[in-house]
């Protein structure tokens, strides 16, 4: 295998393994000087740089996906907490309204007793 084929094979290996690539890493793996790639194989140098750029873009995309997943999970947790809080608020509101209703019924019962007492006095006075 000649040097060019060796370099191309090495670049493909980095790409297949999704391993971070640099010109120095490729040269080292092939047992060559990085200046050989710069001076004698500018097309391979460009290929390595393009792959390196592609890997950086993919890393950024992966990072953004990870952040998006984290934000979605956080959003789900916040929505769940909000629903729980609304449920608590609703329960507290219902409890407060029920207490108010009981108070009103109590007042109504007292007024009804007073009304009946007055009605009884009026009947007694008329008789």
mmCIF file of N, CA and C in Angstrom:
data_model
loop_
_atom_site.group_PDB
_atom_site.id
_atom_site.type_symbol
_atom_site.label_atom_id
_atom_site.label_comp_id
_atom_site.label_asym_id
_atom_site.label_seq_id
_atom_site.Cartn_x
_atom_site.Cartn_y
_atom_site.Cartn_z
ATOM 1 N N UNK A 1 0.860 -1.171 0.000
ATOM 2 C CA UNK A 1 0.000 0.000 0.000
ATOM 3 C C UNK A 1 0.908 1.236 0.000
ATOM 4 N N UNK A 2 0.645 2.114 -0.958
ATOM 5 C CA UNK A 2 1.481 3.314 -1.012
ATOM 6 C C UNK A 2 1.012 4.337 0.025
ATOM 7 N N UNK A 3 1.754 5.412 0.193
ATOM 8 C CA UNK A 3 1.491 6.421 1.228
ATOM 9 C C UNK A 3 0.111 7.043 1.071
ATOM 10 N N UNK A 4 -0.245 7.381 -0.153
ATOM 11 C CA UNK A 4 -1.541 8.014 -0.403
ATOM 12 C C UNK A 4 -2.693 7.092 0.031
ATOM 13 N N UNK A 5 -2.629 5.838 -0.370
ATOM 14 C CA UNK A 5 -3.666 4.879 0.002
ATOM 15 C C UNK A 5 -3.712 4.695 1.518
ATOM 16 N N UNK A 6 -2.538 4.682 2.133
ATOM 17 C CA UNK A 6 -2.453 4.540 3.587
ATOM 18 C C UNK A 6 -3.137 5.728 4.271
ATOM 19 N N UNK A 7 -2.865 6.933 3.776
ATOM 20 C CA UNK A 7 -3.487 8.142 4.342
ATOM 21 C C UNK A 7 -4.999 8.119 4.158
ATOM 22 N N UNK A 8 -5.451 7.759 2.954
ATOM 23 C CA UNK A 8 -6.891 7.710 2.681
ATOM 24 C C UNK A 8 -7.574 6.663 3.555
ATOM 25 N N UNK A 9 -6.943 5.526 3.717
ATOM 26 C CA UNK A 9 -7.483 4.478 4.573
ATOM 27 C C UNK A 9 -7.599 4.968 6.012
ATOM 28 N N UNK A 10 -6.575 5.657 6.451
ATOM 29 C CA UNK A 10 -6.578 6.180 7.814
ATOM 30 C C UNK A 10 -7.693 7.221 8.003
ATOM 31 N N UNK A 11 -7.878 8.104 7.023
ATOM 32 C CA UNK A 11 -8.939 9.121 7.096
ATOM 33 C C UNK A 11 -10.304 8.437 7.156
ATOM 34 N N UNK A 12 -10.508 7.411 6.318
ATOM 35 C CA UNK A 12 -11.787 6.676 6.331
ATOM 36 C C UNK A 12 -12.017 6.008 7.689
ATOM 37 N N UNK A 13 -10.944 5.507 8.278
ATOM 38 C CA UNK A 13 -11.049 4.869 9.592
ATOM 39 C C UNK A 13 -11.487 5.879 10.655
ATOM 40 N N UNK A 14 -10.880 7.068 10.628
ATOM 41 C CA UNK A 14 -11.301 8.121 11.567
ATOM 42 C C UNK A 14 -12.772 8.446 11.367
ATOM 43 N N UNK A 15 -13.197 8.524 10.096
ATOM 44 C CA UNK A 15 -14.589 8.881 9.794
ATOM 45 C C UNK A 15 -15.552 7.785 10.248
ATOM 46 N N UNK A 16 -15.209 6.536 9.983
ATOM 47 C CA UNK A 16 -16.086 5.423 10.352
ATOM 48 C C UNK A 16 -16.220 5.281 11.862
ATOM 49 N N UNK A 17 -15.148 5.561 12.583
ATOM 50 C CA UNK A 17 -15.163 5.423 14.040
ATOM 51 C C UNK A 17 -15.658 6.688 14.739
ATOM 52 N N UNK A 18 -16.009 7.705 13.952
ATOM 53 C CA UNK A 18 -16.422 9.008 14.489
ATOM 54 C C UNK A 18 -15.408 9.520 15.501
ATOM 55 N N UNK A 19 -14.158 9.272 15.190
ATOM 56 C CA UNK A 19 -13.054 9.686 16.054
ATOM 57 C C UNK A 19 -12.596 11.080 15.632
ATOM 58 N N UNK A 20 -12.317 11.923 16.601
ATOM 59 C CA UNK A 20 -11.854 13.278 16.329
ATOM 60 C C UNK A 20 -10.599 13.232 15.452
ATOM 61 N N UNK A 21 -10.608 14.003 14.373
ATOM 62 C CA UNK A 21 -9.527 13.922 13.404
ATOM 63 C C UNK A 21 -8.744 15.228 13.318
ATOM 64 N N UNK A 22 -7.450 15.104 13.154
ATOM 65 C CA UNK A 22 -6.567 16.233 12.842
ATOM 66 C C UNK A 22 -5.500 15.718 11.891
ATOM 67 N N UNK A 23 -4.838 16.629 11.231
ATOM 68 C CA UNK A 23 -3.758 16.236 10.317
ATOM 69 C C UNK A 23 -2.645 15.533 11.100
ATOM 70 N N UNK A 24 -2.335 16.052 12.260
ATOM 71 C CA UNK A 24 -1.279 15.443 13.082
ATOM 72 C C UNK A 24 -1.646 14.026 13.501
ATOM 73 N N UNK A 25 -2.915 13.806 13.886
ATOM 74 C CA UNK A 25 -3.342 12.467 14.295
ATOM 75 C C UNK A 25 -3.242 11.479 13.135
ATOM 76 N N UNK A 26 -3.656 11.909 11.954
ATOM 77 C CA UNK A 26 -3.587 11.033 10.780
ATOM 78 C C UNK A 26 -2.129 10.710 10.474
ATOM 79 N N UNK A 27 -1.282 11.733 10.479
ATOM 80 C CA UNK A 27 0.139 11.518 10.184
ATOM 81 C C UNK A 27 0.757 10.573 11.213
ATOM 82 N N UNK A 28 0.450 10.790 12.485
ATOM 83 C CA UNK A 28 1.004 9.946 13.552
ATOM 84 C C UNK A 28 0.544 8.495 13.406
ATOM 85 N N UNK A 29 -0.731 8.311 13.109
ATOM 86 C CA UNK A 29 -1.269 6.966 12.965
ATOM 87 C C UNK A 29 -0.628 6.229 11.790
ATOM 88 N N UNK A 30 -0.274 6.986 10.758
ATOM 89 C CA UNK A 30 0.365 6.377 9.583
ATOM 90 C C UNK A 30 1.885 6.303 9.728
ATOM 91 N N UNK A 31 2.410 6.882 10.794
ATOM 92 C CA UNK A 31 3.858 6.879 11.001
ATOM 93 C C UNK A 31 4.573 7.838 10.066
ATOM 94 N N UNK A 32 3.901 8.927 9.729
ATOM 95 C CA UNK A 32 4.451 9.912 8.798
ATOM 96 C C UNK A 32 4.541 11.281 9.463
ATOM 97 N N UNK A 33 5.192 12.186 8.788
ATOM 98 C CA UNK A 33 5.282 13.564 9.256
ATOM 99 C C UNK A 33 4.056 14.324 8.764
ATOM 100 N N UNK A 34 3.523 15.196 9.608
ATOM 101 C CA UNK A 34 2.353 15.978 9.189
ATOM 102 C C UNK A 34 2.703 16.911 8.031
ATOM 103 N N UNK A 35 3.961 17.309 7.933
ATOM 104 C CA UNK A 35 4.370 18.191 6.823
ATOM 105 C C UNK A 35 4.252 17.468 5.483
ATOM 106 N N UNK A 36 4.374 16.148 5.482
ATOM 107 C CA UNK A 36 4.199 15.385 4.244
ATOM 108 C C UNK A 36 2.785 15.583 3.703
ATOM 109 N N UNK A 37 1.810 15.558 4.598
ATOM 110 C CA UNK A 37 0.415 15.758 4.179
ATOM 111 C C UNK A 37 0.246 17.174 3.638
ATOM 112 N N UNK A 38 0.788 18.160 4.339
ATOM 113 C CA UNK A 38 0.676 19.550 3.894
ATOM 114 C C UNK A 38 1.345 19.756 2.536
ATOM 115 N N UNK A 39 2.552 19.183 2.355
ATOM 116 C CA UNK A 39 3.344 19.473 1.159
ATOM 117 C C UNK A 39 3.016 18.590 -0.036
ATOM 118 N N UNK A 40 2.744 17.318 0.180
ATOM 119 C CA UNK A 40 2.589 16.396 -0.951
ATOM 120 C C UNK A 40 1.146 15.964 -1.223
ATOM 121 N N UNK A 41 0.271 16.140 -0.230
ATOM 122 C CA UNK A 41 -1.112 15.679 -0.400
ATOM 123 C C UNK A 41 -2.096 16.767 0.064
ATOM 124 N N UNK A 42 -2.117 17.910 -0.629
ATOM 125 C CA UNK A 42 -3.030 18.992 -0.212
ATOM 126 C C UNK A 42 -4.505 18.582 -0.307
ATOM 127 N N UNK A 43 -4.836 17.675 -1.222
ATOM 128 C CA UNK A 43 -6.225 17.221 -1.326
ATOM 129 C C UNK A 43 -6.626 16.407 -0.093
ATOM 130 N N UNK A 44 -5.706 15.610 0.433
ATOM 131 C CA UNK A 44 -5.990 14.850 1.653
ATOM 132 C C UNK A 44 -6.062 15.804 2.843
ATOM 133 N N UNK A 45 -5.190 16.803 2.849
ATOM 134 C CA UNK A 45 -5.244 17.833 3.902
ATOM 135 C C UNK A 45 -6.621 18.496 3.895
ATOM 136 N N UNK A 46 -7.100 18.829 2.706
ATOM 137 C CA UNK A 46 -8.423 19.448 2.589
ATOM 138 C C UNK A 46 -9.514 18.480 3.028
ATOM 139 N N UNK A 47 -9.357 17.217 2.672
ATOM 140 C CA UNK A 47 -10.329 16.196 3.074
ATOM 141 C C UNK A 47 -10.375 16.098 4.600
ATOM 142 N N UNK A 48 -9.217 16.089 5.235
ATOM 143 C CA UNK A 48 -9.135 16.010 6.700
ATOM 144 C C UNK A 48 -9.781 17.241 7.317
ATOM 145 N N UNK A 49 -9.455 18.416 6.780
ATOM 146 C CA UNK A 49 -10.034 19.649 7.324
ATOM 147 C C UNK A 49 -11.549 19.685 7.141
ATOM 148 N N UNK A 50 -12.031 19.189 6.007
ATOM 149 C CA UNK A 50 -13.484 19.137 5.783
ATOM 150 C C UNK A 50 -14.152 18.171 6.763
ATOM 151 N N UNK A 51 -13.513 17.020 6.977
ATOM 152 C CA UNK A 51 -14.058 16.052 7.927
ATOM 153 C C UNK A 51 -14.036 16.619 9.344
ATOM 154 N N UNK A 52 -12.955 17.313 9.668
ATOM 155 C CA UNK A 52 -12.847 17.949 10.989
ATOM 156 C C UNK A 52 -13.970 18.978 11.173
ATOM 157 N N UNK A 53 -14.228 19.764 10.135
ATOM 158 C CA UNK A 53 -15.305 20.759 10.179
ATOM 159 C C UNK A 53 -16.667 20.056 10.334
ATOM 160 N N UNK A 54 -16.845 18.985 9.583
ATOM 161 C CA UNK A 54 -18.089 18.216 9.653
ATOM 162 C C UNK A 54 -18.289 17.634 11.057
ATOM 163 N N UNK A 55 -17.208 17.124 11.657
ATOM 164 C CA UNK A 55 -17.286 16.572 13.011
ATOM 165 C C UNK A 55 -17.638 17.654 14.025
ATOM 166 N N UNK A 56 -17.060 18.854 13.862
ATOM 167 C CA UNK A 56 -17.380 19.956 14.770
ATOM 168 C C UNK A 56 -18.846 20.348 14.636
ATOM 169 N N UNK A 57 -19.342 20.401 13.400
ATOM 170 C CA UNK A 57 -20.749 20.740 13.174
ATOM 171 C C UNK A 57 -21.655 19.680 13.798
ATOM 172 N N UNK A 58 -21.270 18.403 13.622
ATOM 173 C CA UNK A 58 -22.063 17.318 14.202
ATOM 174 C C UNK A 58 -22.043 17.382 15.720
ATOM 175 N N UNK A 59 -20.881 17.716 16.284
ATOM 176 C CA UNK A 59 -20.787 17.845 17.745
ATOM 177 C C UNK A 59 -21.695 18.965 18.228
ATOM 178 N N UNK A 60 -21.733 20.062 17.476
ATOM 179 C CA UNK A 60 -22.609 21.181 17.835
ATOM 180 C C UNK A 60 -24.073 20.767 17.746
ATOM 181 N N UNK A 61 -24.426 20.046 16.687
ATOM 182 C CA UNK A 61 -25.804 19.562 16.526
ATOM 183 C C UNK A 61 -26.163 18.623 17.686
ATOM 184 N N UNK A 62 -25.242 17.712 18.021
ATOM 185 C CA UNK A 62 -25.491 16.791 19.133
ATOM 186 C C UNK A 62 -25.659 17.545 20.446
ATOM 187 N N UNK A 63 -24.824 18.565 20.642
ATOM 188 C CA UNK A 63 -24.920 19.378 21.861
ATOM 189 C C UNK A 63 -26.266 20.094 21.914
ATOM 190 N N UNK A 64 -26.696 20.638 20.773
ATOM 191 C CA UNK A 64 -27.978 21.332 20.733
ATOM 192 C C UNK A 64 -29.133 20.364 20.967
ATOM 193 N N UNK A 65 -29.034 19.156 20.422
ATOM 194 C CA UNK A 65 -30.071 18.145 20.659
ATOM 195 C C UNK A 65 -30.138 17.796 22.136
ATOM 196 N N UNK A 66 -28.966 17.647 22.753
ATOM 197 C CA UNK A 66 -28.909 17.328 24.177
ATOM 198 C C UNK A 66 -29.537 18.456 25.002
ATOM 199 N N UNK A 67 -29.196 19.688 24.660
ATOM 200 C CA UNK A 67 -29.772 20.830 25.374
ATOM 201 C C UNK A 67 -31.281 20.890 25.162
ATOM 202 N N UNK A 68 -31.715 20.596 23.947
ATOM 203 C CA UNK A 68 -33.149 20.602 23.651
ATOM 204 C C UNK A 68 -33.863 19.536 24.482
ATOM 205 N N UNK A 69 -33.269 18.340 24.567
ATOM 206 C CA UNK A 69 -33.868 17.275 25.385
ATOM 207 C C UNK A 69 -33.965 17.706 26.843
ATOM 208 N N UNK A 70 -32.892 18.321 27.345
ATOM 209 C CA UNK A 70 -32.898 18.779 28.730
ATOM 210 C C UNK A 70 -33.971 19.843 28.942
ATOM 211 N N UNK A 71 -34.088 20.772 27.989
ATOM 212 C CA UNK A 71 -35.097 21.824 28.123
ATOM 213 C C UNK A 71 -36.508 21.246 28.041
ATOM 214 N N UNK A 72 -36.714 20.278 27.150
ATOM 215 C CA UNK A 72 -38.032 19.646 27.050
ATOM 216 C C UNK A 72 -38.385 18.913 28.342
ATOM 217 N N UNK A 73 -37.408 18.213 28.913
ATOM 218 C CA UNK A 73 -37.651 17.509 30.173
ATOM 219 C C UNK A 73 -37.953 18.512 31.275
ATOM 220 N N UNK A 74 -37.189 19.604 31.313
ATOM 221 C CA UNK A 74 -37.434 20.645 32.318
ATOM 222 C C UNK A 74 -38.822 21.252 32.131
ATOM 223 N N UNK A 75 -39.202 21.474 30.871
ATOM 224 C CA UNK A 75 -40.524 22.019 30.569
ATOM 225 C C UNK A 75 -41.621 21.063 31.041
ATOM 226 N N UNK A 76 -41.427 19.767 30.794
ATOM 227 C CA UNK A 76 -42.412 18.782 31.255
ATOM 228 C C UNK A 76 -42.542 18.811 32.774
ATOM 229 N N UNK A 77 -41.399 18.904 33.463
ATOM 230 C CA UNK A 77 -41.423 18.966 34.926
ATOM 231 C C UNK A 77 -42.142 20.221 35.406
ATOM 232 N N UNK A 78 -41.866 21.345 34.751
ATOM 233 C CA UNK A 78 -42.527 22.592 35.144
ATOM 234 C C UNK A 78 -44.030 22.531 34.874
ATOM 235 N N UNK A 79 -44.407 21.944 33.738
ATOM 236 C CA UNK A 79 -45.839 21.802 33.441
ATOM 237 C C UNK A 79 -46.518 20.915 34.480
ATOM 238 N N UNK A 80 -45.827 19.833 34.867
ATOM 239 C CA UNK A 80 -46.383 18.938 35.890
ATOM 240 C C UNK A 80 -46.528 19.682 37.213
ATOM 241 N N UNK A 81 -45.511 20.432 37.598
ATOM 242 C CA UNK A 81 -45.580 21.197 38.846
ATOM 243 C C UNK A 81 -46.685 22.245 38.776
ATOM 244 N N UNK A 82 -46.835 22.880 37.617
ATOM 245 C CA UNK A 82 -47.894 23.874 37.452
ATOM 246 C C UNK A 82 -49.263 23.223 37.596
ATOM 247 N N UNK A 83 -49.416 22.049 36.983
ATOM 248 C CA UNK A 83 -50.697 21.338 37.092
ATOM 249 C C UNK A 83 -50.969 20.962 38.547
ATOM 250 N N UNK A 84 -49.934 20.517 39.250
ATOM 251 C CA UNK A 84 -50.096 20.180 40.667
ATOM 252 C C UNK A 84 -50.476 21.419 41.469
ATOM 253 N N UNK A 85 -49.806 22.535 41.167
ATOM 254 C CA UNK A 85 -50.098 23.773 41.882
ATOM 255 C C UNK A 85 -51.524 24.232 41.603
ATOM 256 N N UNK A 86 -51.939 24.103 40.339
ATOM 257 C CA UNK A 86 -53.317 24.468 40.008
ATOM 258 C C UNK A 86 -54.283 23.572 40.758
ATOM 259 N N UNK A 87 -53.949 22.283 40.814
ATOM 260 C CA UNK A 87 -54.795 21.346 41.552
ATOM 261 C C UNK A 87 -54.880 21.713 43.012
ATOM 262 N N UNK A 88 -53.745 22.086 43.600
ATOM 263 C CA UNK A 88 -53.742 22.505 44.998
ATOM 264 C C UNK A 88 -54.556 23.775 45.159
ATOM 265 N N UNK A 89 -54.321 24.725 44.252
ATOM 266 C CA UNK A 89 -55.074 25.978 44.322
ATOM 267 C C UNK A 89 -56.565 25.707 44.223
ATOM 268 N N UNK A 90 -56.937 24.824 43.296
ATOM 269 C CA UNK A 90 -58.346 24.486 43.132
ATOM 270 C C UNK A 90 -58.881 23.840 44.410
ATOM 271 N N UNK A 91 -58.124 22.942 44.990
ATOM 272 C CA UNK A 91 -58.570 22.278 46.215
ATOM 273 C C UNK A 91 -58.679 23.284 47.353
ATOM 274 N N UNK A 92 -57.689 24.178 47.446
ATOM 275 C CA UNK A 92 -57.728 25.199 48.494
ATOM 276 C C UNK A 92 -58.900 26.145 48.274
ATOM 277 N N UNK A 93 -59.120 26.512 47.018
ATOM 278 C CA UNK A 93 -60.230 27.409 46.694
ATOM 279 C C UNK A 93 -61.559 26.736 47.018
ATOM 280 N N UNK A 94 -61.681 25.470 46.648
ATOM 281 C CA UNK A 94 -62.920 24.737 46.934
ATOM 282 C C UNK A 94 -63.136 24.635 48.447
ATOM 283 N N UNK A 95 -62.074 24.334 49.175
ATOM 284 C CA UNK A 95 -62.190 24.229 50.638
ATOM 285 C C UNK A 95 -62.612 25.568 51.233
ATOM 286 N N UNK A 96 -62.017 26.656 50.736
ATOM 287 C CA UNK A 96 -62.360 27.989 51.234
ATOM 288 C C UNK A 96 -63.823 28.318 50.904
ATOM 289 N N UNK A 97 -64.245 28.001 49.681
ATOM 290 C CA UNK A 97 -65.632 28.277 49.280
ATOM 291 C C UNK A 97 -66.609 27.426 50.096
ATOM 292 N N UNK A 98 -66.250 26.182 50.351
ATOM 293 C CA UNK A 98 -67.124 25.329 51.159
ATOM 294 C C UNK A 98 -67.258 25.888 52.579
ATOM 295 N N UNK A 99 -66.154 26.357 53.140
ATOM 296 C CA UNK A 99 -66.211 26.962 54.477
ATOM 297 C C UNK A 99 -67.101 28.197 54.447
ATOM 298 N N UNK A 100 -66.994 28.985 53.402
ATOM 299 C CA UNK A 100 -67.825 30.184 53.261
ATOM 300 C C UNK A 100 -69.294 29.796 53.119
ATOM 301 N N UNK A 101 -69.573 28.755 52.334
ATOM 302 C CA UNK A 101 -70.955 28.287 52.168
ATOM 303 C C UNK A 101 -71.524 27.815 53.507
ATOM 304 N N UNK A 102 -70.735 27.075 54.283
ATOM 305 C CA UNK A 102 -71.192 26.619 55.602
ATOM 306 C C UNK A 102 -71.484 27.811 56.514
ATOM 307 N N UNK A 103 -70.643 28.814 56.431
ATOM 308 C CA UNK A 103 -70.858 30.030 57.226
ATOM 309 C C UNK A 103 -72.165 30.713 56.818
ATOM 310 N N UNK A 104 -72.414 30.779 55.505
ATOM 311 C CA UNK A 104 -73.660 31.394 55.021
ATOM 312 C C UNK A 104 -74.879 30.594 55.465
ATOM 313 N N UNK A 105 -74.811 29.271 55.381
ATOM 314 C CA UNK A 105 -75.927 28.445 55.851
ATOM 315 C C UNK A 105 -76.165 28.636 57.344
ATOM 316 N N UNK A 106 -75.092 28.747 58.088
ATOM 317 C CA UNK A 106 -75.214 28.980 59.521
ATOM 318 C C UNK A 106 -75.918 30.309 59.778
ATOM 319 N N UNK A 107 -75.513 31.344 59.024
ATOM 320 C CA UNK A 107 -76.159 32.657 59.167
ATOM 321 C C UNK A 107 -77.630 32.564 58.760
ATOM 322 N N UNK A 108 -77.911 31.820 57.680
ATOM 323 C CA UNK A 108 -79.282 31.650 57.217
ATOM 324 C C UNK A 108 -80.127 30.951 58.285
ATOM 325 N N UNK A 109 -79.565 29.911 58.886
ATOM 326 C CA UNK A 109 -80.296 29.198 59.944
ATOM 327 C C UNK A 109 -80.612 30.135 61.118
ATOM 328 N N UNK A 110 -79.634 30.975 61.479
ATOM 329 C CA UNK A 110 -79.860 31.925 62.579
ATOM 330 C C UNK A 110 -80.954 32.918 62.216
ATOM 331 N N UNK A 111 -80.911 33.444 60.997
ATOM 332 C CA UNK A 111 -81.943 34.395 60.561
ATOM 333 C C UNK A 111 -83.317 33.726 60.500
ATOM 334 N N UNK A 112 -83.358 32.495 60.063
ATOM 335 C CA UNK A 112 -84.619 31.767 59.988
ATOM 336 C C UNK A 112 -85.204 31.560 61.385
ATOM 337 N N UNK A 113 -84.346 31.229 62.349
ATOM 338 C CA UNK A 113 -84.808 31.069 63.729
ATOM 339 C C UNK A 113 -85.366 32.386 64.261
ATOM 340 N N UNK A 114 -84.653 33.497 63.985
ATOM 341 C CA UNK A 114 -85.124 34.817 64.435
ATOM 342 C C UNK A 114 -86.442 35.152 63.763
ATOM 343 N N UNK A 115 -86.567 34.872 62.486
ATOM 344 C CA UNK A 115 -87.810 35.165 61.759
ATOM 345 C C UNK A 115 -88.959 34.360 62.341
ATOM 346 N N UNK A 116 -88.715 33.091 62.600
ATOM 347 C CA UNK A 116 -89.765 32.254 63.194
ATOM 348 C C UNK A 116 -90.140 32.745 64.594
ATOM 349 N N UNK A 117 -89.140 33.198 65.342
ATOM 350 C CA UNK A 117 -89.417 33.725 66.682
ATOM 351 C C UNK A 117 -90.269 34.987 66.579
ATOM 352 N N UNK A 118 -89.938 35.881 65.650
ATOM 353 C CA UNK A 118 -90.741 37.100 65.472
ATOM 354 C C UNK A 118 -92.141 36.762 64.991
ATOM 355 N N UNK A 119 -92.241 35.817 64.075
ATOM 356 C CA UNK A 119 -93.562 35.421 63.580
ATOM 357 C C UNK A 119 -94.393 34.857 64.726
ATOM 358 N N UNK A 120 -93.814 34.097 65.626
ATOM 359 C CA UNK A 120 -94.519 33.542 66.779
ATOM 360 C C UNK A 120 -94.982 34.660 67.700
ATOM 361 N N UNK A 121 -94.158 35.679 67.947
ATOM 362 C CA UNK A 121 -94.538 36.805 68.808
ATOM 363 C C UNK A 121 -95.696 37.582 68.201
ATOM 364 N N UNK A 122 -95.621 37.775 66.878
ATOM 365 C CA UNK A 122 -96.692 38.505 66.222
ATOM 366 C C UNK A 122 -98.001 37.741 66.355
ATOM 367 N N UNK A 123 -97.963 36.437 66.192
ATOM 368 C CA UNK A 123 -99.165 35.618 66.353
ATOM 369 C C UNK A 123 -99.688 35.710 67.788
ATOM 370 N N UNK A 124 -98.791 35.699 68.758
ATOM 371 C CA UNK A 124 -99.195 35.794 70.147
ATOM 372 C C UNK A 124 -99.801 37.169 70.440
ATOM 373 N N UNK A 125 -99.247 38.206 69.867
ATOM 374 C CA UNK A 125 -99.774 39.566 70.092
ATOM 375 C C UNK A 125 -101.126 39.742 69.446
ATOM 376 N N UNK A 126 -101.321 39.139 68.312
ATOM 377 C CA UNK A 126 -102.606 39.253 67.603
ATOM 378 C C UNK A 126 -103.696 38.445 68.306
ATOM 379 N N UNK A 127 -103.323 37.436 69.030
ATOM 380 C CA UNK A 127 -104.346 36.593 69.657
ATOM 381 C C UNK A 127 -104.844 37.155 70.926
#
